[in-house]
C-alpha cells in the first residue's frame, strides 16, 4: 500500500500536528505502508528536528499571482509521481487543503480527513462567518467526497457524526515517541517546585484562566513555567495579565523549546497543566505522563482516563476548577506526585505506542480501500 499524508503546516509553532503527523508517517512506514509526507507551505524548518530520515518529505511552495493554479498543478504532478492508493488530509478550513481534496476527487483517489479538533463547539464558534462561507464554498463538498475520517478520540468522532456524515471513521489516538532514555530528574532546580504549561501560546489554551488561578494559590515555593511558541502575538496579552496580578516573580516564560529541551522541561517539573477550551487530543498530556509527571487537564481534552488511572485531574474549564486542582497538587508529597506520574507512564505505554497506532491506521486504510472497491 502507498499512502500520502498531507498537513498544512509542520512548523513547531503550529502545535501538536507538527509532531503527531510526522510520528504517524514514520509509524505507517514501519508497519509496511510506503508513506510520503507533504506540507503545503514552506517554513524555516518544516520537518522539525527529529523526523526520521527514511520518511519521504516534500514542501509545495507555489509562487506568483496565480498561486492557486500553480499549487493545483504542483500537487497533481506529485500525485502522478507518488501514485498513492490513499491520501490522508490533516486539517480543514484551508483553501490549499481543499485543492488537495479536489485533485484527489478528479483523479479518483480515495482520501481521509482528520479534522484535528476543528469541529469542536469552541473551534466552530471562532471566525464563525468565515467558516460558514468556507463550508458552503468547499468544505462540505470535500467532506462528502471523503472515503472516511480519522478521529483521535470519541468526542471528535461524535463531532463528525453530528454533521450527518456516515462514512467510516478510524478511531485512533496520537502517539508518543518513546525515548531510549529520558533526561535525569532535575526537580527544584532553582529551589522551587514547578507547575508546567507546555503548548501553543493562543487564547484557545486557557492561559488567562491559568494565570488568574495561579494568583489565587499560596505558591511560596512554587513557580509556573510557561513553554510554547507565540506564533500569533498572544503572549503580550498574557504578560499584561501577569503584570496586572503582580505574578512576575512566580511565572517564567521559556518560549518555544526544541525536542531535547522540551523533555528536560518535563523532567524538571512536578505537574503539567493544560486548561484549553478546545483540544483535539492533547499530545503534551501524553508526553508529560510518559515523562513521569501527573497532569491537570480541562475536560475539553479526551483525558478522562487520568482519573481512573489515578494519574491526574480532569477538570471543568474556568479559574476556580483549575485553582482547586493546583491546590491539590501542591498539597501532595513528592512521593505521592511521583506515584501518580508512574501510573501515568504505565497508561501511556499501553495506550500511545506509535507502532500499535501505525498498525491500527494501516488496518483502517485497508478497510476503507476495500469499501471503496465494493
mmCIF file of C-alpha atoms in Angstrom:
data_model
loop_
_atom_site.group_PDB
_atom_site.id
_atom_site.type_symbol
_atom_site.label_atom_id
_atom_site.label_comp_id
_atom_site.label_asym_id
_atom_site.label_seq_id
_atom_site.Cartn_x
_atom_site.Cartn_y
_atom_site.Cartn_z
ATOM 1 C CA UNK A 1 0.000 0.000 0.000
ATOM 2 C CA UNK A 2 1.119 3.547 -0.794
ATOM 3 C CA UNK A 3 -0.149 6.433 1.358
ATOM 4 C CA UNK A 4 0.338 10.186 1.235
ATOM 5 C CA UNK A 5 -0.074 12.270 4.411
ATOM 6 C CA UNK A 6 -0.810 15.968 3.811
ATOM 7 C CA UNK A 7 -0.701 18.649 6.530
ATOM 8 C CA UNK A 8 -0.960 22.413 6.089
ATOM 9 C CA UNK A 9 1.897 23.378 8.402
ATOM 10 C CA UNK A 10 4.759 21.484 10.032
ATOM 11 C CA UNK A 11 6.276 24.426 11.881
ATOM 12 C CA UNK A 12 6.746 23.571 15.558
ATOM 13 C CA UNK A 13 4.839 26.766 16.443
ATOM 14 C CA UNK A 14 1.690 25.301 14.871
ATOM 15 C CA UNK A 15 1.195 22.870 17.752
ATOM 16 C CA UNK A 16 0.631 19.134 18.128
ATOM 17 C CA UNK A 17 0.018 18.122 14.485
ATOM 18 C CA UNK A 18 3.536 19.256 13.583
ATOM 19 C CA UNK A 19 4.751 16.298 15.655
ATOM 20 C CA UNK A 20 1.876 13.828 15.538
ATOM 21 C CA UNK A 21 1.602 13.727 11.733
ATOM 22 C CA UNK A 22 5.338 13.096 11.493
ATOM 23 C CA UNK A 23 5.009 10.336 14.074
ATOM 24 C CA UNK A 24 2.117 8.743 12.192
ATOM 25 C CA UNK A 25 4.030 8.865 8.908
ATOM 26 C CA UNK A 26 7.012 7.092 10.448
ATOM 27 C CA UNK A 27 4.767 4.535 12.189
ATOM 28 C CA UNK A 28 2.964 3.696 8.948
ATOM 29 C CA UNK A 29 6.301 3.263 7.224
ATOM 30 C CA UNK A 30 7.396 0.796 9.922
ATOM 31 C CA UNK A 31 4.067 -1.022 9.534
ATOM 32 C CA UNK A 32 4.869 -1.716 5.887
ATOM 33 C CA UNK A 33 2.983 1.148 4.233
ATOM 34 C CA UNK A 34 5.071 3.086 1.722
ATOM 35 C CA UNK A 35 4.356 6.569 3.044
ATOM 36 C CA UNK A 36 5.038 10.119 1.896
ATOM 37 C CA UNK A 37 4.596 13.300 3.937
ATOM 38 C CA UNK A 38 3.724 16.598 2.298
ATOM 39 C CA UNK A 39 3.277 20.078 3.741
ATOM 40 C CA UNK A 40 1.714 22.872 1.739
ATOM 41 C CA UNK A 41 3.620 25.912 2.996
ATOM 42 C CA UNK A 42 7.349 26.415 3.483
ATOM 43 C CA UNK A 43 8.920 27.340 6.792
ATOM 44 C CA UNK A 44 12.445 27.723 8.117
ATOM 45 C CA UNK A 45 12.458 24.135 9.382
ATOM 46 C CA UNK A 46 9.326 22.438 8.004
ATOM 47 C CA UNK A 47 10.359 18.943 9.015
ATOM 48 C CA UNK A 48 11.103 19.694 12.637
ATOM 49 C CA UNK A 49 14.246 18.379 14.247
ATOM 50 C CA UNK A 50 13.561 14.700 14.770
ATOM 51 C CA UNK A 51 11.675 13.444 11.723
ATOM 52 C CA UNK A 52 13.101 10.057 10.722
ATOM 53 C CA UNK A 53 15.204 10.485 7.619
ATOM 54 C CA UNK A 54 13.690 7.492 5.864
ATOM 55 C CA UNK A 55 10.361 9.287 5.575
ATOM 56 C CA UNK A 56 9.801 10.867 2.173
ATOM 57 C CA UNK A 57 9.100 14.592 2.534
ATOM 58 C CA UNK A 58 8.011 17.344 0.188
ATOM 59 C CA UNK A 59 7.209 21.049 0.594
ATOM 60 C CA UNK A 60 4.945 22.548 -2.064
ATOM 61 C CA UNK A 61 5.632 26.270 -2.481
ATOM 62 C CA UNK A 62 3.531 27.875 -5.223
ATOM 63 C CA UNK A 63 4.588 31.345 -6.345
ATOM 64 C CA UNK A 64 3.259 34.252 -8.338
ATOM 65 C CA UNK A 65 -0.112 35.894 -8.835
ATOM 66 C CA UNK A 66 -1.720 32.642 -9.962
ATOM 67 C CA UNK A 67 -0.554 30.688 -6.895
ATOM 68 C CA UNK A 68 -3.837 28.720 -6.622
ATOM 69 C CA UNK A 69 -3.459 27.352 -10.145
ATOM 70 C CA UNK A 70 0.254 26.762 -9.538
ATOM 71 C CA UNK A 71 -0.434 24.825 -6.347
ATOM 72 C CA UNK A 72 -3.022 22.616 -8.057
ATOM 73 C CA UNK A 73 -0.526 21.908 -10.836
ATOM 74 C CA UNK A 74 2.298 21.118 -8.387
ATOM 75 C CA UNK A 75 0.139 18.791 -6.320
ATOM 76 C CA UNK A 76 -1.154 16.950 -9.403
ATOM 77 C CA UNK A 77 2.446 16.387 -10.510
ATOM 78 C CA UNK A 78 3.297 14.901 -7.104
ATOM 79 C CA UNK A 79 0.224 12.650 -7.150
ATOM 80 C CA UNK A 80 1.237 11.262 -10.541
ATOM 81 C CA UNK A 81 4.769 10.694 -9.260
ATOM 82 C CA UNK A 82 3.810 9.036 -5.967
ATOM 83 C CA UNK A 83 0.742 7.125 -7.208
ATOM 84 C CA UNK A 84 -0.792 6.771 -3.716
ATOM 85 C CA UNK A 85 -3.568 4.300 -3.012
ATOM 86 C CA UNK A 86 -4.949 6.669 -0.370
ATOM 87 C CA UNK A 87 -4.384 10.274 0.730
ATOM 88 C CA UNK A 88 -4.778 11.312 4.381
ATOM 89 C CA UNK A 89 -5.553 15.032 4.806
ATOM 90 C CA UNK A 90 -4.871 16.573 8.230
ATOM 91 C CA UNK A 91 -6.790 19.790 8.945
ATOM 92 C CA UNK A 92 -9.570 21.783 7.311
ATOM 93 C CA UNK A 93 -10.893 25.300 6.532
ATOM 94 C CA UNK A 94 -7.893 25.930 4.293
ATOM 95 C CA UNK A 95 -8.013 26.600 0.562
ATOM 96 C CA UNK A 96 -4.880 24.601 -0.188
ATOM 97 C CA UNK A 97 -6.243 21.645 1.755
ATOM 98 C CA UNK A 98 -9.379 21.986 -0.389
ATOM 99 C CA UNK A 99 -7.243 21.834 -3.525
ATOM 100 C CA UNK A 100 -5.725 18.563 -2.271
ATOM 101 C CA UNK A 101 -9.204 17.047 -1.818
ATOM 102 C CA UNK A 102 -10.361 18.396 -5.175
ATOM 103 C CA UNK A 103 -7.401 16.916 -7.054
ATOM 104 C CA UNK A 104 -7.953 13.564 -5.328
ATOM 105 C CA UNK A 105 -11.586 13.519 -6.476
ATOM 106 C CA UNK A 106 -10.652 14.457 -10.038
ATOM 107 C CA UNK A 107 -8.122 11.601 -10.133
ATOM 108 C CA UNK A 108 -10.409 9.091 -8.318
ATOM 109 C CA UNK A 109 -8.009 8.687 -5.390
ATOM 110 C CA UNK A 110 -9.696 7.899 -2.034
ATOM 111 C CA UNK A 111 -8.927 10.374 0.737
ATOM 112 C CA UNK A 112 -9.379 10.508 4.508
ATOM 113 C CA UNK A 113 -9.952 13.660 6.578
ATOM 114 C CA UNK A 114 -8.592 14.285 10.077
ATOM 115 C CA UNK A 115 -10.386 17.402 11.429
ATOM 116 C CA UNK A 116 -7.702 17.793 14.128
ATOM 117 C CA UNK A 117 -10.081 19.441 16.584
ATOM 118 C CA UNK A 118 -11.559 21.915 14.095
ATOM 119 C CA UNK A 119 -15.122 20.619 14.621
ATOM 120 C CA UNK A 120 -15.347 21.186 18.376
ATOM 121 C CA UNK A 121 -18.008 23.614 19.576
ATOM 122 C CA UNK A 122 -15.386 26.147 20.675
ATOM 123 C CA UNK A 123 -13.470 25.925 17.392
ATOM 124 C CA UNK A 124 -16.644 26.375 15.338
ATOM 125 C CA UNK A 125 -17.545 29.469 17.364
ATOM 126 C CA UNK A 126 -14.332 31.218 16.271
ATOM 127 C CA UNK A 127 -14.432 33.184 12.971
ATOM 128 C CA UNK A 128 -17.951 31.845 12.569
ATOM 129 C CA UNK A 129 -18.888 33.770 9.409
ATOM 130 C CA UNK A 130 -15.686 32.841 7.575
ATOM 131 C CA UNK A 131 -16.237 29.179 8.395
ATOM 132 C CA UNK A 132 -19.853 29.286 7.234
ATOM 133 C CA UNK A 133 -18.643 30.702 3.929
ATOM 134 C CA UNK A 134 -15.890 28.073 3.634
ATOM 135 C CA UNK A 135 -18.408 25.333 4.488
ATOM 136 C CA UNK A 136 -20.689 26.489 1.686
ATOM 137 C CA UNK A 137 -17.943 27.041 -0.875
ATOM 138 C CA UNK A 138 -15.866 23.896 -0.453
ATOM 139 C CA UNK A 139 -15.584 22.206 2.955
ATOM 140 C CA UNK A 140 -18.934 20.394 2.914
ATOM 141 C CA UNK A 141 -18.260 19.069 -0.590
ATOM 142 C CA UNK A 142 -14.777 17.926 0.437
ATOM 143 C CA UNK A 143 -16.201 16.043 3.435
ATOM 144 C CA UNK A 144 -18.949 14.368 1.413
ATOM 145 C CA UNK A 145 -16.325 13.216 -1.082
ATOM 146 C CA UNK A 146 -14.121 11.600 1.582
ATOM 147 C CA UNK A 147 -13.824 7.824 1.796
ATOM 148 C CA UNK A 148 -13.719 8.186 5.572
ATOM 149 C CA UNK A 149 -12.488 10.158 8.545
ATOM 150 C CA UNK A 150 -9.894 9.812 11.281
ATOM 151 C CA UNK A 151 -10.737 10.882 14.836
ATOM 152 C CA UNK A 152 -8.255 10.849 17.698
ATOM 153 C CA UNK A 153 -10.937 10.422 20.379
ATOM 154 C CA UNK A 154 -14.611 9.565 20.826
ATOM 155 C CA UNK A 155 -15.643 13.200 21.272
ATOM 156 C CA UNK A 156 -14.189 14.039 17.844
ATOM 157 C CA UNK A 157 -15.990 11.050 16.332
ATOM 158 C CA UNK A 158 -19.227 12.460 17.800
ATOM 159 C CA UNK A 159 -18.470 15.903 16.307
ATOM 160 C CA UNK A 160 -18.236 14.324 12.843
ATOM 161 C CA UNK A 161 -21.473 12.372 13.262
ATOM 162 C CA UNK A 162 -23.331 15.491 14.452
ATOM 163 C CA UNK A 163 -22.796 16.970 10.993
ATOM 164 C CA UNK A 164 -24.538 13.998 9.405
ATOM 165 C CA UNK A 165 -21.593 12.236 7.788
ATOM 166 C CA UNK A 166 -21.957 8.455 7.715
ATOM 167 C CA UNK A 167 -18.637 7.363 6.219
ATOM 168 C CA UNK A 168 -16.433 5.025 8.289
ATOM 169 C CA UNK A 169 -14.321 6.662 10.997
ATOM 170 C CA UNK A 170 -10.902 5.353 12.025
ATOM 171 C CA UNK A 171 -10.670 5.936 15.780
ATOM 172 C CA UNK A 172 -7.006 6.125 16.758
ATOM 173 C CA UNK A 173 -5.163 8.406 19.229
ATOM 174 C CA UNK A 174 -1.923 10.232 18.667
ATOM 175 C CA UNK A 175 1.218 8.525 19.866
ATOM 176 C CA UNK A 176 4.327 9.372 21.828
ATOM 177 C CA UNK A 177 7.874 8.865 20.602
ATOM 178 C CA UNK A 178 9.214 6.576 23.320
ATOM 179 C CA UNK A 179 12.813 7.541 24.028
ATOM 180 C CA UNK A 180 15.690 5.119 24.705
ATOM 181 C CA UNK A 181 16.222 7.102 27.902
ATOM 182 C CA UNK A 182 14.742 10.217 29.469
ATOM 183 C CA UNK A 183 16.795 13.116 30.867
ATOM 184 C CA UNK A 184 17.684 12.859 34.540
ATOM 185 C CA UNK A 185 15.213 14.324 37.009
ATOM 186 C CA UNK A 186 16.080 17.944 37.803
ATOM 187 C CA UNK A 187 13.265 18.976 40.125
ATOM 188 C CA UNK A 188 13.590 22.066 42.316
ATOM 189 C CA UNK A 189 16.367 23.230 40.007
ATOM 190 C CA UNK A 190 16.069 26.732 41.489
ATOM 191 C CA UNK A 191 14.848 25.613 44.898
ATOM 192 C CA UNK A 192 11.184 25.722 43.890
ATOM 193 C CA UNK A 193 8.635 23.174 42.717
ATOM 194 C CA UNK A 194 7.417 23.701 39.173
ATOM 195 C CA UNK A 195 3.986 23.665 37.518
ATOM 196 C CA UNK A 196 4.409 23.388 33.738
ATOM 197 C CA UNK A 197 2.253 24.704 30.902
ATOM 198 C CA UNK A 198 3.565 23.480 27.544
ATOM 199 C CA UNK A 199 1.560 24.274 24.420
ATOM 200 C CA UNK A 200 0.955 26.974 21.830
ATOM 201 C CA UNK A 201 0.554 30.491 23.183
ATOM 202 C CA UNK A 202 -3.016 31.016 21.969
ATOM 203 C CA UNK A 203 -6.312 32.087 23.501
ATOM 204 C CA UNK A 204 -7.782 28.594 22.990
ATOM 205 C CA UNK A 205 -5.294 27.237 25.547
ATOM 206 C CA UNK A 206 -6.927 28.989 28.520
ATOM 207 C CA UNK A 207 -3.794 30.813 29.631
ATOM 208 C CA UNK A 208 -5.654 33.766 31.141
ATOM 209 C CA UNK A 209 -7.686 31.349 33.289
ATOM 210 C CA UNK A 210 -4.443 29.677 34.349
ATOM 211 C CA UNK A 211 -2.754 32.946 35.287
ATOM 212 C CA UNK A 212 -5.805 34.087 37.253
ATOM 213 C CA UNK A 213 -5.963 30.706 39.008
ATOM 214 C CA UNK A 214 -2.256 30.975 39.832
ATOM 215 C CA UNK A 215 -2.922 34.322 41.506
ATOM 216 C CA UNK A 216 -5.226 32.539 43.978
ATOM 217 C CA UNK A 217 -2.602 29.994 45.060
ATOM 218 C CA UNK A 218 -0.314 30.008 48.089
ATOM 219 C CA UNK A 219 2.770 29.472 45.954
ATOM 220 C CA UNK A 220 5.660 30.226 48.326
ATOM 221 C CA UNK A 221 7.994 27.541 46.930
ATOM 222 C CA UNK A 222 6.348 27.000 43.539
ATOM 223 C CA UNK A 223 6.853 28.570 40.108
ATOM 224 C CA UNK A 224 4.683 28.393 36.971
ATOM 225 C CA UNK A 225 6.756 27.785 33.841
ATOM 226 C CA UNK A 226 5.073 28.582 30.523
ATOM 227 C CA UNK A 227 6.592 26.969 27.436
ATOM 228 C CA UNK A 228 5.391 27.425 23.862
ATOM 229 C CA UNK A 229 5.725 29.297 20.610
ATOM 230 C CA UNK A 230 3.983 32.651 20.269
ATOM 231 C CA UNK A 231 3.113 32.492 16.584
ATOM 232 C CA UNK A 232 0.216 34.964 16.784
ATOM 233 C CA UNK A 233 1.489 37.505 19.317
ATOM 234 C CA UNK A 234 -0.839 36.410 22.134
ATOM 235 C CA UNK A 235 1.930 36.349 24.737
ATOM 236 C CA UNK A 236 1.649 40.130 25.136
ATOM 237 C CA UNK A 237 -1.938 39.709 26.394
ATOM 238 C CA UNK A 238 -0.854 37.005 28.842
ATOM 239 C CA UNK A 239 2.128 39.025 30.016
ATOM 240 C CA UNK A 240 -0.067 42.052 30.690
ATOM 241 C CA UNK A 241 -2.299 39.899 32.908
ATOM 242 C CA UNK A 242 0.737 38.515 34.745
ATOM 243 C CA UNK A 243 1.926 42.066 35.384
ATOM 244 C CA UNK A 244 -1.518 43.255 36.461
ATOM 245 C CA UNK A 245 -1.745 40.445 39.023
ATOM 246 C CA UNK A 246 1.854 41.026 40.196
ATOM 247 C CA UNK A 247 2.923 37.487 39.372
ATOM 248 C CA UNK A 248 6.183 38.205 37.560
ATOM 249 C CA UNK A 249 8.241 36.706 40.381
ATOM 250 C CA UNK A 250 6.496 33.332 40.169
ATOM 251 C CA UNK A 251 5.957 32.950 36.407
ATOM 252 C CA UNK A 252 8.691 32.054 33.903
ATOM 253 C CA UNK A 253 8.224 32.216 30.127
ATOM 254 C CA UNK A 254 10.699 29.949 28.328
ATOM 255 C CA UNK A 255 9.446 30.363 24.747
ATOM 256 C CA UNK A 256 9.483 27.568 22.187
ATOM 257 C CA UNK A 257 11.781 24.659 23.072
ATOM 258 C CA UNK A 258 13.236 22.055 20.744
ATOM 259 C CA UNK A 259 12.536 18.392 21.473
ATOM 260 C CA UNK A 260 15.604 17.826 23.654
ATOM 261 C CA UNK A 261 14.897 20.846 25.842
ATOM 262 C CA UNK A 262 11.181 20.025 25.925
ATOM 263 C CA UNK A 263 11.874 16.684 27.617
ATOM 264 C CA UNK A 264 14.184 18.464 30.049
ATOM 265 C CA UNK A 265 11.282 20.804 30.888
ATOM 266 C CA UNK A 266 9.049 17.835 31.711
ATOM 267 C CA UNK A 267 11.720 16.285 33.907
ATOM 268 C CA UNK A 268 12.276 19.430 35.969
ATOM 269 C CA UNK A 269 8.528 19.801 36.612
ATOM 270 C CA UNK A 270 6.187 18.368 39.228
ATOM 271 C CA UNK A 271 2.947 18.569 37.241
ATOM 272 C CA UNK A 272 1.619 19.637 33.829
ATOM 273 C CA UNK A 273 -1.439 21.864 33.418
ATOM 274 C CA UNK A 274 -3.450 22.188 30.180
ATOM 275 C CA UNK A 275 -6.603 24.332 30.683
ATOM 276 C CA UNK A 276 -7.636 24.507 26.992
ATOM 277 C CA UNK A 277 -11.141 25.419 25.853
ATOM 278 C CA UNK A 278 -10.801 23.042 22.902
ATOM 279 C CA UNK A 279 -8.322 20.208 22.462
ATOM 280 C CA UNK A 280 -8.304 17.555 19.765
ATOM 281 C CA UNK A 281 -6.099 15.152 21.715
ATOM 282 C CA UNK A 282 -3.561 16.952 23.880
ATOM 283 C CA UNK A 283 -0.267 15.357 22.877
ATOM 284 C CA UNK A 284 1.556 17.226 25.641
ATOM 285 C CA UNK A 285 -0.545 15.348 28.204
ATOM 286 C CA UNK A 286 0.645 12.019 26.817
ATOM 287 C CA UNK A 287 4.238 13.267 26.767
ATOM 288 C CA UNK A 288 4.071 14.563 30.338
ATOM 289 C CA UNK A 289 2.665 11.281 31.618
ATOM 290 C CA UNK A 290 5.330 9.357 29.711
ATOM 291 C CA UNK A 291 7.931 11.620 31.334
ATOM 292 C CA UNK A 292 6.564 10.573 34.719
ATOM 293 C CA UNK A 293 4.633 13.620 35.932
ATOM 294 C CA UNK A 294 0.881 13.907 36.650
ATOM 295 C CA UNK A 295 -1.337 16.332 34.746
ATOM 296 C CA UNK A 296 -4.234 18.724 35.259
ATOM 297 C CA UNK A 297 -6.319 18.711 32.074
ATOM 298 C CA UNK A 298 -9.526 20.523 31.140
ATOM 299 C CA UNK A 299 -12.470 18.358 30.096
ATOM 300 C CA UNK A 300 -12.254 19.777 26.580
ATOM 301 C CA UNK A 301 -9.494 17.183 26.051
ATOM 302 C CA UNK A 302 -10.194 13.412 25.962
ATOM 303 C CA UNK A 303 -8.301 12.519 29.128
ATOM 304 C CA UNK A 304 -10.917 11.085 31.475
ATOM 305 C CA UNK A 305 -8.574 8.097 31.811
ATOM 306 C CA UNK A 306 -6.416 10.263 34.061
ATOM 307 C CA UNK A 307 -8.892 9.950 36.904
ATOM 308 C CA UNK A 308 -9.409 6.200 36.513
ATOM 309 C CA UNK A 309 -5.639 5.662 36.425
ATOM 310 C CA UNK A 310 -5.104 7.983 39.421
ATOM 311 C CA UNK A 311 -2.588 9.883 37.315
ATOM 312 C CA UNK A 312 -4.065 13.376 37.307
ATOM 313 C CA UNK A 313 -7.068 15.692 37.360
ATOM 314 C CA UNK A 314 -9.745 16.130 34.667
ATOM 315 C CA UNK A 315 -11.477 19.415 35.451
ATOM 316 C CA UNK A 316 -14.040 21.857 34.135
ATOM 317 C CA UNK A 317 -12.836 24.982 32.391
ATOM 318 C CA UNK A 318 -12.593 28.129 34.445
ATOM 319 C CA UNK A 319 -10.461 29.783 37.084
ATOM 320 C CA UNK A 320 -11.887 28.065 40.174
ATOM 321 C CA UNK A 321 -11.694 24.430 38.934
ATOM 322 C CA UNK A 322 -8.101 24.980 37.833
ATOM 323 C CA UNK A 323 -7.142 26.655 41.109
ATOM 324 C CA UNK A 324 -8.724 23.821 43.105
ATOM 325 C CA UNK A 325 -6.718 21.199 41.192
ATOM 326 C CA UNK A 326 -3.483 23.162 41.608
ATOM 327 C CA UNK A 327 -4.051 23.367 45.366
ATOM 328 C CA UNK A 328 -4.472 19.584 45.437
ATOM 329 C CA UNK A 329 -1.219 19.120 43.521
ATOM 330 C CA UNK A 330 0.631 21.371 45.954
ATOM 331 C CA UNK A 331 -0.848 19.581 48.969
ATOM 332 C CA UNK A 332 0.647 16.230 47.903
ATOM 333 C CA UNK A 333 4.056 14.999 48.944
ATOM 334 C CA UNK A 334 6.826 14.466 46.396
ATOM 335 C CA UNK A 335 6.322 10.718 46.782
ATOM 336 C CA UNK A 336 2.583 10.950 46.080
ATOM 337 C CA UNK A 337 3.123 13.038 42.935
ATOM 338 C CA UNK A 338 5.824 10.607 41.766
ATOM 339 C CA UNK A 339 3.457 7.668 42.255
ATOM 340 C CA UNK A 340 0.825 9.431 40.142
ATOM 341 C CA UNK A 341 3.443 10.041 37.457
ATOM 342 C CA UNK A 342 4.445 6.374 37.435
ATOM 343 C CA UNK A 343 0.816 5.337 36.946
ATOM 344 C CA UNK A 344 0.529 7.872 34.131
ATOM 345 C CA UNK A 345 3.560 6.450 32.364
ATOM 346 C CA UNK A 346 2.084 2.945 32.524
ATOM 347 C CA UNK A 347 -1.128 4.307 30.961
ATOM 348 C CA UNK A 348 0.748 5.906 28.057
ATOM 349 C CA UNK A 349 2.925 2.873 27.365
ATOM 350 C CA UNK A 350 -0.281 0.880 26.982
ATOM 351 C CA UNK A 351 -2.331 3.447 25.049
ATOM 352 C CA UNK A 352 0.033 5.547 22.906
ATOM 353 C CA UNK A 353 2.601 3.273 21.267
ATOM 354 C CA UNK A 354 3.252 4.555 17.738
ATOM 355 C CA UNK A 355 3.848 1.030 16.457
ATOM 356 C CA UNK A 356 0.383 -0.054 17.622
ATOM 357 C CA UNK A 357 -1.150 3.125 16.186
ATOM 358 C CA UNK A 358 0.624 2.606 12.848
ATOM 359 C CA UNK A 359 -0.772 -0.925 12.591
ATOM 360 C CA UNK A 360 -4.242 0.349 13.522
ATOM 361 C CA UNK A 361 -4.140 3.080 10.869
ATOM 362 C CA UNK A 362 -2.882 0.625 8.252
ATOM 363 C CA UNK A 363 -5.848 -1.653 9.003
ATOM 364 C CA UNK A 364 -8.172 1.352 8.802
ATOM 365 C CA UNK A 365 -6.822 2.323 5.396
ATOM 366 C CA UNK A 366 -7.225 -1.266 4.163
ATOM 367 C CA UNK A 367 -10.859 -1.372 5.284
ATOM 368 C CA UNK A 368 -11.612 1.961 3.600
ATOM 369 C CA UNK A 369 -9.995 0.853 0.339
ATOM 370 C CA UNK A 370 -11.949 -2.398 0.443
ATOM 371 C CA UNK A 371 -15.195 -0.469 0.949
ATOM 372 C CA UNK A 372 -14.375 1.910 -1.921
ATOM 373 C CA UNK A 373 -13.736 -1.076 -4.208
ATOM 374 C CA UNK A 374 -17.108 -2.697 -3.447
#
